[in-house]
PDB file of C-alpha atoms and ligand atoms in Angstrom:
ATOM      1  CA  UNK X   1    -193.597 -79.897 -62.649  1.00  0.00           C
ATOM      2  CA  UNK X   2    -194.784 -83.438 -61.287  1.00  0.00           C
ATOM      3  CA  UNK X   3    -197.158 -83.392 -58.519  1.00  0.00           C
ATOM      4  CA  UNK X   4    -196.000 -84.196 -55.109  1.00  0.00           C
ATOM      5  CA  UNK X   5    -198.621 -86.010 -53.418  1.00  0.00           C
ATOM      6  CA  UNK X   6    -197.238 -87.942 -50.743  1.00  0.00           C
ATOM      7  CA  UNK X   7    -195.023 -84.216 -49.292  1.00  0.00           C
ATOM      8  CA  UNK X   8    -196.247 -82.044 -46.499  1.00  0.00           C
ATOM      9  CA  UNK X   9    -194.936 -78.952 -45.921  1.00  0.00           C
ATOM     10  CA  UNK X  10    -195.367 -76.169 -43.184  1.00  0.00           C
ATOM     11  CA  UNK X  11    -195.884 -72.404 -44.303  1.00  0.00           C
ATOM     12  CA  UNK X  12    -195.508 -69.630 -41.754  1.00  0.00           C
ATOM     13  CA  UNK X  13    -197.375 -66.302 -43.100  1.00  0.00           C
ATOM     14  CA  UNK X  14    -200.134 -68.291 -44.923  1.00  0.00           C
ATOM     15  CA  UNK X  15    -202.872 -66.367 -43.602  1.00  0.00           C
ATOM     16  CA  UNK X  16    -202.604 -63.556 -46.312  1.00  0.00           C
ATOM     17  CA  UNK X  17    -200.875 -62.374 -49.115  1.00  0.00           C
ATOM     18  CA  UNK X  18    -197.730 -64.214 -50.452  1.00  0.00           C
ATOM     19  CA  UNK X  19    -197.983 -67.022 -47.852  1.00  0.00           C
ATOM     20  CA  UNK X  20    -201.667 -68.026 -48.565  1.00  0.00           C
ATOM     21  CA  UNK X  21    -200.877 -68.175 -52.291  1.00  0.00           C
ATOM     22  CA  UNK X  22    -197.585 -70.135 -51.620  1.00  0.00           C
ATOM     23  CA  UNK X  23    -199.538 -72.411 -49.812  1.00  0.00           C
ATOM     24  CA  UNK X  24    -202.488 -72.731 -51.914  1.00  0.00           C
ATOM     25  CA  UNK X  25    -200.511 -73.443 -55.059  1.00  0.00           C
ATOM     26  CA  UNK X  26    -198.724 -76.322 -53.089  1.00  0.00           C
ATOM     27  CA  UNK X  27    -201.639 -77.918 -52.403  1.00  0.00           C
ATOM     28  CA  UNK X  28    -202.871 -77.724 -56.219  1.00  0.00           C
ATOM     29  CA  UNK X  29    -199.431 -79.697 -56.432  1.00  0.00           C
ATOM     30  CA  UNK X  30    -201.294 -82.478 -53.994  1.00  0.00           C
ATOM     31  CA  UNK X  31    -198.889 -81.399 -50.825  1.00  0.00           C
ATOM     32  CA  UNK X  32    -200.403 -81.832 -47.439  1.00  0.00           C
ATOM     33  CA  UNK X  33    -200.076 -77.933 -46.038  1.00  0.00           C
ATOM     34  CA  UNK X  34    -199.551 -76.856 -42.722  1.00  0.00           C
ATOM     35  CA  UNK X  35    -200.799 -73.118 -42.742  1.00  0.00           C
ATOM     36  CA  UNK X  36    -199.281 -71.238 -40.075  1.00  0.00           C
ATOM     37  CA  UNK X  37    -199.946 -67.564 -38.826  1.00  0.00           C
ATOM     38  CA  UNK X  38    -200.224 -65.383 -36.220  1.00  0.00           C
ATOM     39  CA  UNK X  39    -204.406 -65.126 -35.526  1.00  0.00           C
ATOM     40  CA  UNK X  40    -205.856 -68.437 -35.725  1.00  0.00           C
ATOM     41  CA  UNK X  41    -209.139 -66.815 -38.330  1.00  0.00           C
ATOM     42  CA  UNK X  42    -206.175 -65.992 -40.718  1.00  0.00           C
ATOM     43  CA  UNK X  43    -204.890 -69.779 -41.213  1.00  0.00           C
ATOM     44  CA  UNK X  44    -208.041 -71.019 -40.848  1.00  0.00           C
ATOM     45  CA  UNK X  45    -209.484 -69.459 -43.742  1.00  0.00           C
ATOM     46  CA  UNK X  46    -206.437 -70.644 -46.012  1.00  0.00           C
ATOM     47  CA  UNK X  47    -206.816 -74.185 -44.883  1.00  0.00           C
ATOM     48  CA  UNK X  48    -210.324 -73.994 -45.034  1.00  0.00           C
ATOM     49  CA  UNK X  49    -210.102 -72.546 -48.830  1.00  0.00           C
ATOM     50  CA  UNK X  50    -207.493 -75.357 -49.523  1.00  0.00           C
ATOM     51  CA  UNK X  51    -209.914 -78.064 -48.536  1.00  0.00           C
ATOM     52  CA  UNK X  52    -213.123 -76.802 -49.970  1.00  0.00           C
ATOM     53  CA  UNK X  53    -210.642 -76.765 -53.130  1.00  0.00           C
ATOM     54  CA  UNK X  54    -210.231 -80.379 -52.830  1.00  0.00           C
ATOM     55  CA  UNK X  55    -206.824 -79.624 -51.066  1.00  0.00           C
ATOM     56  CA  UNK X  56    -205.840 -80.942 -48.136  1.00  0.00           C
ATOM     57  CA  UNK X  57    -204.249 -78.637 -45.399  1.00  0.00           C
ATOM     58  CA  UNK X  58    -204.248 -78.037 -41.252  1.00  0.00           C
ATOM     59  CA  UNK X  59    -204.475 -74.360 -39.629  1.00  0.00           C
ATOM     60  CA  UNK X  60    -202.313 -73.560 -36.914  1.00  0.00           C
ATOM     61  CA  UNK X  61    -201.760 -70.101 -34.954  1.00  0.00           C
ATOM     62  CA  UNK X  62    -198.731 -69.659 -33.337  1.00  0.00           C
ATOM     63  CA  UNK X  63    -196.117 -66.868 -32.720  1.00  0.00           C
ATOM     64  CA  UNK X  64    -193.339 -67.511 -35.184  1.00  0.00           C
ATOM     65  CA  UNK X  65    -191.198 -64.978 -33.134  1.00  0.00           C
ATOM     66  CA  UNK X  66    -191.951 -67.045 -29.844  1.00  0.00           C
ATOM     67  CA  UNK X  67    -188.853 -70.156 -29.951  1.00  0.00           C
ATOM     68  CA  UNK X  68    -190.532 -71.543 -27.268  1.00  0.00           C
ATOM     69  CA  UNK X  69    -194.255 -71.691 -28.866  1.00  0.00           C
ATOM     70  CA  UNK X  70    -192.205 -72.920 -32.346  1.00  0.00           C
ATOM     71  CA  UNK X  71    -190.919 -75.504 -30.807  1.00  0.00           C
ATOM     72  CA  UNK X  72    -194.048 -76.872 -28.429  1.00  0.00           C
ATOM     73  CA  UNK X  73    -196.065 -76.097 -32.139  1.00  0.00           C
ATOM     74  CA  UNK X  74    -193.339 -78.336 -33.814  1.00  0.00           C
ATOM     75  CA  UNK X  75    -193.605 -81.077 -31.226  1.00  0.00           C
ATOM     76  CA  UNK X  76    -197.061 -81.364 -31.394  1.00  0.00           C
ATOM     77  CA  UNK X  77    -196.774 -81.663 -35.746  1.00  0.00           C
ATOM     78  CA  UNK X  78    -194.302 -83.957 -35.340  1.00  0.00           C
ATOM     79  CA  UNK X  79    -196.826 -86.692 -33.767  1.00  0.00           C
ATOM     80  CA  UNK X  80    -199.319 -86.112 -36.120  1.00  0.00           C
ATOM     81  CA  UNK X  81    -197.632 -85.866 -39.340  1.00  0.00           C
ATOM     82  CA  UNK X  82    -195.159 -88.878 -39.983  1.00  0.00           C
ATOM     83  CA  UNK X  83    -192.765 -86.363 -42.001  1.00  0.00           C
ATOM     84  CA  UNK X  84    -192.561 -82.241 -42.583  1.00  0.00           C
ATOM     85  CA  UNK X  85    -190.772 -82.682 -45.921  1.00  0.00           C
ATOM     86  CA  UNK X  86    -191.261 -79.025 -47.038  1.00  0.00           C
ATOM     87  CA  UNK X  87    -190.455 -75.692 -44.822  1.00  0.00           C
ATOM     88  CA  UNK X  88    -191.500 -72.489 -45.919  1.00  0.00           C
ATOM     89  CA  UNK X  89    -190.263 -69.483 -43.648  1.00  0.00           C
ATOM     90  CA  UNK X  90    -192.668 -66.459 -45.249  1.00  0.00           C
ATOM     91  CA  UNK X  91    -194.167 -64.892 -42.592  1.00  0.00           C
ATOM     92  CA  UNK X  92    -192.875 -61.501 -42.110  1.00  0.00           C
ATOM     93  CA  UNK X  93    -193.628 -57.659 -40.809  1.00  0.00           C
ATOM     94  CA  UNK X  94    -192.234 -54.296 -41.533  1.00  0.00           C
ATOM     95  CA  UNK X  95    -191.906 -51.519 -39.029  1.00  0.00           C
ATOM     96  CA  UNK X  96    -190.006 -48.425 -40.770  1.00  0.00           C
ATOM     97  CA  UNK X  97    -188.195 -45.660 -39.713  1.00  0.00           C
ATOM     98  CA  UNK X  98    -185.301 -44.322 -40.395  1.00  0.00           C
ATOM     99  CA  UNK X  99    -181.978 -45.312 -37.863  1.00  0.00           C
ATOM    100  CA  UNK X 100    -182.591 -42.068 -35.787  1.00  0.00           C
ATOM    101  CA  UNK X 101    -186.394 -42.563 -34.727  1.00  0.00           C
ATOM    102  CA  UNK X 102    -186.283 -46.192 -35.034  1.00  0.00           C
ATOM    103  CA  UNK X 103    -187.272 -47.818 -31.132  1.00  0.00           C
ATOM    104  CA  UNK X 104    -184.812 -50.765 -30.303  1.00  0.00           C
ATOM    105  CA  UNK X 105    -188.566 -52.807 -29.797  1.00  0.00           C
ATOM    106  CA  UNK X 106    -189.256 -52.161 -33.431  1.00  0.00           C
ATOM    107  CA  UNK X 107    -185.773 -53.400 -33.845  1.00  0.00           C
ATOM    108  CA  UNK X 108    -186.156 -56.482 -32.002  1.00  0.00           C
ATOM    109  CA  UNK X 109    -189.859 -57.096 -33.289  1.00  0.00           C
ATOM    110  CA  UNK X 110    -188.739 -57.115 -37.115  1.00  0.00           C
ATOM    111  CA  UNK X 111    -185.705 -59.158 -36.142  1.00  0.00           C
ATOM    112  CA  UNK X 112    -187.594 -62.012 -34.047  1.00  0.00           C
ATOM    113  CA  UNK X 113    -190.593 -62.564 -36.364  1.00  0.00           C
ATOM    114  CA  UNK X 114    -188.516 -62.474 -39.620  1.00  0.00           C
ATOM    115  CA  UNK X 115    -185.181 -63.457 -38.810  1.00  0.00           C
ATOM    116  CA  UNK X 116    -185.370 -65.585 -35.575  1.00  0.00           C
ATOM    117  CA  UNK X 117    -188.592 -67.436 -36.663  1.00  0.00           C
ATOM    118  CA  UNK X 118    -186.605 -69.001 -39.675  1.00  0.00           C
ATOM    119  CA  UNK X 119    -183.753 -70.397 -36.730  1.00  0.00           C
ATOM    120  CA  UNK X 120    -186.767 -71.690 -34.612  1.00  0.00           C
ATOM    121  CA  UNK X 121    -188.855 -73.628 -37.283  1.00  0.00           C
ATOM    122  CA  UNK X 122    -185.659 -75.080 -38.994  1.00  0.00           C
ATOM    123  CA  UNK X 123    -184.615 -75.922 -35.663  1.00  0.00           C
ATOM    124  CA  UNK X 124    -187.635 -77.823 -35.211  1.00  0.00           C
ATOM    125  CA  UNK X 125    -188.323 -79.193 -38.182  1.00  0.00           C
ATOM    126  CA  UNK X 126    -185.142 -80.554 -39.988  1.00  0.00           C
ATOM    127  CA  UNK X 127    -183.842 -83.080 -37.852  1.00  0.00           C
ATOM    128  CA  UNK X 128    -186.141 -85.248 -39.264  1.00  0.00           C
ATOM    129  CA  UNK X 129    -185.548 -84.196 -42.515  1.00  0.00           C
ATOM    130  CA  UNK X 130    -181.956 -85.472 -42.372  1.00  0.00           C
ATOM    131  CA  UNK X 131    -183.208 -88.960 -40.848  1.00  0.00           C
ATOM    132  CA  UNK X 132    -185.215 -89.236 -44.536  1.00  0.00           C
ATOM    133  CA  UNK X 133    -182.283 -87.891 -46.691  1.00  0.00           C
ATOM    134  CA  UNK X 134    -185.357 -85.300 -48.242  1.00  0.00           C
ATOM    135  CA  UNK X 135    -185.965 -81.603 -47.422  1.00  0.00           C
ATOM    136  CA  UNK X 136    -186.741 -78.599 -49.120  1.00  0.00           C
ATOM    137  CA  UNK X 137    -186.494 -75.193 -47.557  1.00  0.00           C
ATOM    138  CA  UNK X 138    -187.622 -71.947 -48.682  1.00  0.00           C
ATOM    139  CA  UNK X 139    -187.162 -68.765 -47.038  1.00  0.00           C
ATOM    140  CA  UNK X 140    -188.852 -65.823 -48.196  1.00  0.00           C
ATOM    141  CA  UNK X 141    -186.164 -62.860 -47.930  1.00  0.00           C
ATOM    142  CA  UNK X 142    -186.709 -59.375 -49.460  1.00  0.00           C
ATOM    143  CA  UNK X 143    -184.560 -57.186 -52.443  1.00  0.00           C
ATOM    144  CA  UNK X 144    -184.521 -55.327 -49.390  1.00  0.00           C
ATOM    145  CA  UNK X 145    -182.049 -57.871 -48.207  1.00  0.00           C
ATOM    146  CA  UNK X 146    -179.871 -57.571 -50.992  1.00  0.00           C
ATOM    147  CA  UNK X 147    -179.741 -54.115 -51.716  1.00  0.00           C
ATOM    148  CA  UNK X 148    -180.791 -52.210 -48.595  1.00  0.00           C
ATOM    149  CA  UNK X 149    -183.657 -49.574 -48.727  1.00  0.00           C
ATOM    150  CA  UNK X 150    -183.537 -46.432 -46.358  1.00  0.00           C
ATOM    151  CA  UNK X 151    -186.019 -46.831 -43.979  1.00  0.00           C
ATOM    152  CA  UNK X 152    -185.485 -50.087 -42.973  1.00  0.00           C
ATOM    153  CA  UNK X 153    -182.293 -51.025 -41.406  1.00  0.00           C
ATOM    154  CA  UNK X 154    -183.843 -53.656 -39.534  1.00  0.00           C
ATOM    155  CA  UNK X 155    -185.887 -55.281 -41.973  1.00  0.00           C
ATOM    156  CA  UNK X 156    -183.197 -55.222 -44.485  1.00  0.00           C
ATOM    157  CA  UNK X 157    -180.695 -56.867 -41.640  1.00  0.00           C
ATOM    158  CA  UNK X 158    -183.283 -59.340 -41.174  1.00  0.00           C
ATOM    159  CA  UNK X 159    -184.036 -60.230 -44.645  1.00  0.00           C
ATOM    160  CA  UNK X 160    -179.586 -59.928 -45.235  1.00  0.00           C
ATOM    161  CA  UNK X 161    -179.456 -62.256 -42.357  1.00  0.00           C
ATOM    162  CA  UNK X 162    -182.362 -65.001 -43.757  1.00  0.00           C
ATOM    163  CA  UNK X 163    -179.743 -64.927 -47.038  1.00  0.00           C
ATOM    164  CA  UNK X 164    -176.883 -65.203 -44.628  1.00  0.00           C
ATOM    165  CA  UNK X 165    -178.841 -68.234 -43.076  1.00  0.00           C
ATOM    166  CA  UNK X 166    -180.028 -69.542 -46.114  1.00  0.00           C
ATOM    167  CA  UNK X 167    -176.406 -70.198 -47.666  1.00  0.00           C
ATOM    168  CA  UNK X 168    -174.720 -71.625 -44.395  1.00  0.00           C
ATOM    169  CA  UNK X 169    -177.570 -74.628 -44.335  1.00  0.00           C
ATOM    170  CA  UNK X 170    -177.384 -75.273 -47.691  1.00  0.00           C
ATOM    171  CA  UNK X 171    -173.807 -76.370 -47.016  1.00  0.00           C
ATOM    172  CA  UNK X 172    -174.845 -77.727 -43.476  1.00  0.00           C
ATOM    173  CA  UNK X 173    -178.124 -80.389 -44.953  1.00  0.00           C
ATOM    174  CA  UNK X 174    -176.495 -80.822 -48.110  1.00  0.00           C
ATOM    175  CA  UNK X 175    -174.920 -84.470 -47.492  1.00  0.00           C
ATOM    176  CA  UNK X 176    -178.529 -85.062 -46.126  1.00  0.00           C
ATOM    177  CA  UNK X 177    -180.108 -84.117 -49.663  1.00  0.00           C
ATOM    178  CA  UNK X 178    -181.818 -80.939 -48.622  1.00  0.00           C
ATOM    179  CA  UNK X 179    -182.039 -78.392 -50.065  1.00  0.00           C
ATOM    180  CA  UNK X 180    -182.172 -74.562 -48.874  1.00  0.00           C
ATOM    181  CA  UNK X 181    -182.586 -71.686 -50.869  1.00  0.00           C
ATOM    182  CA  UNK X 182    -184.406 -67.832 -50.549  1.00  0.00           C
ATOM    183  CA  UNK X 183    -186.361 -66.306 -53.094  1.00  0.00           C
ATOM    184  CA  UNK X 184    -186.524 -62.179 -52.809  1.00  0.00           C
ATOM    185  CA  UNK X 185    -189.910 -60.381 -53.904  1.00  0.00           C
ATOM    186  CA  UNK X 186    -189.615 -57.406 -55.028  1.00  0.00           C
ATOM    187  CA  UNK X 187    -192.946 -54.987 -54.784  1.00  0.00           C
ATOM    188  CA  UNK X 188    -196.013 -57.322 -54.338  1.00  0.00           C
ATOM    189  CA  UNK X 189    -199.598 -56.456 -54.212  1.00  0.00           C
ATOM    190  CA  UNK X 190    -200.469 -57.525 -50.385  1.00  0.00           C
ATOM    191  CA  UNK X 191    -201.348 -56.220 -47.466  1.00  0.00           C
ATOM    192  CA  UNK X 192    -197.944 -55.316 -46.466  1.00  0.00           C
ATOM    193  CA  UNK X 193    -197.629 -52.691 -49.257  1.00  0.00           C
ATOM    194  CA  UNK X 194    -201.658 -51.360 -50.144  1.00  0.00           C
ATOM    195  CA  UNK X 195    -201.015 -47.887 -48.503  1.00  0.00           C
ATOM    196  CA  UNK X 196    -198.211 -47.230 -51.632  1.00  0.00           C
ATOM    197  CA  UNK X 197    -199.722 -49.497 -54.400  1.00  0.00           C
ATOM    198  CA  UNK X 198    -203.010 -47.809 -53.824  1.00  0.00           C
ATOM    199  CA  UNK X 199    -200.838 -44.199 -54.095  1.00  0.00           C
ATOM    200  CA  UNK X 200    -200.784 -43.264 -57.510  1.00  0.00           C
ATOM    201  CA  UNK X 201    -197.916 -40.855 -56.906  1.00  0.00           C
ATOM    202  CA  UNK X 202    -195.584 -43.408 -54.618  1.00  0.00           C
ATOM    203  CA  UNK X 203    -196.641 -46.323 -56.555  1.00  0.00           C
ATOM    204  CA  UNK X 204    -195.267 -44.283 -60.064  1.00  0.00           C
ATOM    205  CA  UNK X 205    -192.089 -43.171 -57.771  1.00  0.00           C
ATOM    206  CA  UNK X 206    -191.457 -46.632 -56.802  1.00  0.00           C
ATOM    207  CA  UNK X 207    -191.954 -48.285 -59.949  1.00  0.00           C
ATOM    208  CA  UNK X 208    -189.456 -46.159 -61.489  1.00  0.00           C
ATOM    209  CA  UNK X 209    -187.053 -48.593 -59.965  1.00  0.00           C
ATOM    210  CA  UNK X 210    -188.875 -51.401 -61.452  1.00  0.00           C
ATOM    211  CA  UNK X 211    -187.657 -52.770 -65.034  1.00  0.00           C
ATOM    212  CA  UNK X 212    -191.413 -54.526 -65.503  1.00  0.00           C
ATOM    213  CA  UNK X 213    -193.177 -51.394 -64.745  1.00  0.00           C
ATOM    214  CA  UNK X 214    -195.697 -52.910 -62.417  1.00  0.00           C
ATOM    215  CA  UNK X 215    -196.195 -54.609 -59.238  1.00  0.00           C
ATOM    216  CA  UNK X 216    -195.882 -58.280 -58.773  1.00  0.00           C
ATOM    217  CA  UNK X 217    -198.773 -60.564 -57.682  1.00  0.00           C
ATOM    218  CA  UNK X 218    -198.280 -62.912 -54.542  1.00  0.00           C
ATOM    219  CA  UNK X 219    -198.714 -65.788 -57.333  1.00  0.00           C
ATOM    220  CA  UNK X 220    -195.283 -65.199 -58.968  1.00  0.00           C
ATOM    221  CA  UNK X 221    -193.445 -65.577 -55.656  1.00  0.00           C
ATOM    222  CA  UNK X 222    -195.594 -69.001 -54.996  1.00  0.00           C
ATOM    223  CA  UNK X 223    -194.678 -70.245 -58.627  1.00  0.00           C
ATOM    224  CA  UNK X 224    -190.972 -69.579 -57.936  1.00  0.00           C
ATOM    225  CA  UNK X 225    -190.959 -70.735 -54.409  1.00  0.00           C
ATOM    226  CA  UNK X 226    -193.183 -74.353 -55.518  1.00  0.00           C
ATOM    227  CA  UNK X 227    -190.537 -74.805 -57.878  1.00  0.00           C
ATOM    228  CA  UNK X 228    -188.186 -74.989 -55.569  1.00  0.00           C
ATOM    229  CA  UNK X 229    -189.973 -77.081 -53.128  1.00  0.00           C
ATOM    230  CA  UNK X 230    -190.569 -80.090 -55.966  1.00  0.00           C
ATOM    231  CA  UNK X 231    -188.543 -82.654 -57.091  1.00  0.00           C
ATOM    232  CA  UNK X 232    -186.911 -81.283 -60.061  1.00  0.00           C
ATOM    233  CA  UNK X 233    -185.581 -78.547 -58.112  1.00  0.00           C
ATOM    234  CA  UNK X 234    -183.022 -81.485 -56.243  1.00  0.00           C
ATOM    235  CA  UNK X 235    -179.915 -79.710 -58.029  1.00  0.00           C
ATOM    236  CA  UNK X 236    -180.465 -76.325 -56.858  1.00  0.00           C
ATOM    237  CA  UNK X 237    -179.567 -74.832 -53.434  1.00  0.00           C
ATOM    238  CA  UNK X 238    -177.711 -72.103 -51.110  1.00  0.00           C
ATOM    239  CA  UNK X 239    -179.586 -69.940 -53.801  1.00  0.00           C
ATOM    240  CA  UNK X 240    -181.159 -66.695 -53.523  1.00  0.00           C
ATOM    241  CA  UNK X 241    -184.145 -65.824 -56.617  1.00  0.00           C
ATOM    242  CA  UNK X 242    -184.989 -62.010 -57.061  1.00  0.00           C
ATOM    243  CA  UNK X 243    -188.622 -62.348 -57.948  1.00  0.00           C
ATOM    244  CA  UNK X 244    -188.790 -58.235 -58.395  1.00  0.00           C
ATOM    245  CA  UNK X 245    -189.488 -57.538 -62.217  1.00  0.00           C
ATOM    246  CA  UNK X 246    -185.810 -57.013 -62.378  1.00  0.00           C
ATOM    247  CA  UNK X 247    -185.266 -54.361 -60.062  1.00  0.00           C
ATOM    248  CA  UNK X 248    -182.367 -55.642 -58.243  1.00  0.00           C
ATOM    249  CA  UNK X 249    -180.299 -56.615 -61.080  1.00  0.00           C
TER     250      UNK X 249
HETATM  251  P1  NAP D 301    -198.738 -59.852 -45.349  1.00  0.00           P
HETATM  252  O1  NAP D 301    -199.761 -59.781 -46.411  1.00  0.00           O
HETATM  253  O2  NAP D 301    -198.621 -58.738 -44.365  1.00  0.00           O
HETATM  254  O3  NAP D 301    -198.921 -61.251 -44.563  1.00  0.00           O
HETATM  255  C1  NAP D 301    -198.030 -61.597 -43.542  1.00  0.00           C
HETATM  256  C2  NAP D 301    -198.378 -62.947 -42.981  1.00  0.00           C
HETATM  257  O4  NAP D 301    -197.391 -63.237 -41.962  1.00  0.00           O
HETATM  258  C3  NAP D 301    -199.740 -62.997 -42.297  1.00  0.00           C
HETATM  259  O5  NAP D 301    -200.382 -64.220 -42.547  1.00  0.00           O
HETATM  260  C4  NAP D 301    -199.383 -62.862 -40.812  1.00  0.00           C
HETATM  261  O6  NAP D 301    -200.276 -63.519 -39.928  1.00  0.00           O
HETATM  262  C5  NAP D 301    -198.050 -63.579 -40.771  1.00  0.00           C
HETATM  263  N1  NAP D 301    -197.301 -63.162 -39.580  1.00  0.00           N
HETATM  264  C6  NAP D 301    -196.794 -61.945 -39.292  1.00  0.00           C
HETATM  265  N2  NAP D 301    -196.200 -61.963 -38.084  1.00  0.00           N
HETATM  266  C7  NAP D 301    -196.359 -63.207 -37.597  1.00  0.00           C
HETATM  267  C8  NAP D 301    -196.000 -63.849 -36.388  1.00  0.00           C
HETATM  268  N3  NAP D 301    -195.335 -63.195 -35.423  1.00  0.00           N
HETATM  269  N4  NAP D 301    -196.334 -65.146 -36.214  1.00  0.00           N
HETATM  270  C9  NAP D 301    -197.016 -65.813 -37.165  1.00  0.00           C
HETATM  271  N5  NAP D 301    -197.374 -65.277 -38.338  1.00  0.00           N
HETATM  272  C10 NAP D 301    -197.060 -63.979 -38.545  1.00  0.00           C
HETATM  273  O7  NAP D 301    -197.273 -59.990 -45.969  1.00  0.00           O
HETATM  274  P2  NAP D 301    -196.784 -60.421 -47.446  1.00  0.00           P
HETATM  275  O8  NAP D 301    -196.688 -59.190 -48.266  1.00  0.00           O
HETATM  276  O9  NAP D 301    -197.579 -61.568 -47.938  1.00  0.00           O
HETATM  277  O10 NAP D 301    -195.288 -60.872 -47.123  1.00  0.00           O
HETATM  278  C11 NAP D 301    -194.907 -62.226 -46.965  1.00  0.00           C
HETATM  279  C12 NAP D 301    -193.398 -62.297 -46.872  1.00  0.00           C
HETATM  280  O11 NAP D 301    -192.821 -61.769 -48.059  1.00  0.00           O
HETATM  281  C13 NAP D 301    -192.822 -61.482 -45.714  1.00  0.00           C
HETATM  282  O12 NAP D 301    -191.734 -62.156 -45.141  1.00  0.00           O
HETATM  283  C14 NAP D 301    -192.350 -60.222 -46.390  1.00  0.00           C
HETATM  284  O13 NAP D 301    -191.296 -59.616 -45.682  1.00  0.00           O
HETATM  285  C15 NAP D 301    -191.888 -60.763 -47.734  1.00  0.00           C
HETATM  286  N6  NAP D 301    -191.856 -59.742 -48.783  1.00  0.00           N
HETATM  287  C16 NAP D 301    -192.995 -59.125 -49.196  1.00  0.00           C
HETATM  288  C17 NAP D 301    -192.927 -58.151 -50.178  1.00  0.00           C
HETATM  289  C18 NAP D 301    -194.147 -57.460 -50.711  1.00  0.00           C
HETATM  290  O14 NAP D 301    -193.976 -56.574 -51.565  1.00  0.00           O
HETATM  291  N7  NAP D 301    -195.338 -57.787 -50.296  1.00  0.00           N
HETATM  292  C19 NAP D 301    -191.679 -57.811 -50.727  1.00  0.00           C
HETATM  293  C20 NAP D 301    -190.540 -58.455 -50.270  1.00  0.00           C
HETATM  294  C21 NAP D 301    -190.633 -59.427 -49.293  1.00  0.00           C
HETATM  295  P3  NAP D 301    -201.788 -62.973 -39.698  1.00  0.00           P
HETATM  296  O15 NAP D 301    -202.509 -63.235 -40.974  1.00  0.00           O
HETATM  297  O16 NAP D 301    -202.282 -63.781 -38.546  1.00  0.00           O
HETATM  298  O17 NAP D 301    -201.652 -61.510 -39.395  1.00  0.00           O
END
């Protein structure tokens, strides 16, 4: 893969976990990063890692569920950075239960931050993407998404929905030459899923499931996800990768 120097790109979640290694591999590629996440400490250490690696990269904290704050956020970018070539929606939560004890604020929390966010920053960020006939945009949706999981109706209609999204803009930006596509983790070792990694009787329960027979690091979901993001990745889009050790094949 060639390096992409003169790109910037925006990733939401990049405080921790998938998104800081997403955004810490595209800046080994020479892109200008935007690290975005909720508490300012969390992006600051990723941009602050980035540029003590040579990188270069720009923290910013900001409510990806608020579409106000996105856009006020976005405005801001816009002035300082003469182009956002490369989106990446990652930042995500989980709040489980199962349909019965599920609150419709856990509902609506799972939905906004993982769903609605992607709506707000493409929103924001690809008009001028289609004045420069060059996007890329990555949104980080869940096996979860494509195969349901009990426990999680409304992170699995969130991540459904992100595919759902992901498809209809490919065909929207495509005369504009930009490309949109998903890639869906399976189990990776982050924050999000320590309490059952760290279990040795859920994690050998879960990985049943799992072809690989282990967990996946945040680093294969930033390798798939920078591939998509570069230039030789101009043919491919309204596609959705299963990064899962082949579990939802
Ligand atoms: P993680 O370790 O929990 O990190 C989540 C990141 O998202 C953090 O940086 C967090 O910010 C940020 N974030 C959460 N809510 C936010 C909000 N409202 N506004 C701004 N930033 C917010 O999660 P992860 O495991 O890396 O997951 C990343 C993505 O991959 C998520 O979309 C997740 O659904 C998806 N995924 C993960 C797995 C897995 O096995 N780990 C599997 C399938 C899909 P702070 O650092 O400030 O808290």
């Amino acid at each position: 893969m060639s390096t992409f120097t003169h790109r910037t790109a925006l990733v939401t979640g990049a405080g921790r976990g998938i998104g800081k290694a997403i955004a810490e591999t595209l800046a080994r590629h020479g892109v200008t990063v935007i690290c975005v996440s909720k508490s300012a400490d969390s992006c600051g250490a990723t941009a602050a890692a980035i540029v003590a690696a040579g990188g270069k990269a720009k923290a910013l904290a900001v409510d990806v569920a608020d579409g106000a704050a996105v856009a006020a956020a976005a405005e801001g970018l816009l002035k300082e950075f003469p182009a956002i070539d490369i989106l990446v929606n990652n930042a995500g939560i989980t709040k489980d239960g199962l349909l019965f004890r599920m609150s419709a604020e856990d509902w609506n929390d799972v939905i906004n931050t993982n769903l609605s966010s992607c709506f707000h920053w493409t929103k924001a960020l690809a008009r001028p993407m289609t004045r420069a006939r060059w996007g890329r945009i990555v949104n980080i949706t869940s096996v979860s998404g494509i195969m349901g999981n009990a426990g999680q109706a409304n992170y699995s209609a969130a991540k459904a929905g992100m595919i759902g999204l992901t498809k209809t803009l490919a065909r929207e930006f495509a005369s504009r030459n930009i490309t949109v596509n998903a890639v869906a983790p399976g189990f990776i070792k982050t924050d999000m899923t320590t309490e059952f990694v760290n279990n040795p009787e859920i994690s050998a329960k879960v990985l049943e499931a799992v072809p690989l027979k282990r967990f996946g690091e945040a680093a294969d979901i930033a390798n798939m996800t920078a591939f998509l993001c570069s230039e030789e990745a101009g043919y491919i889009t309204g596609q959705v990768f299963a990064v899962d050790g082949g579990m939802a094949m």
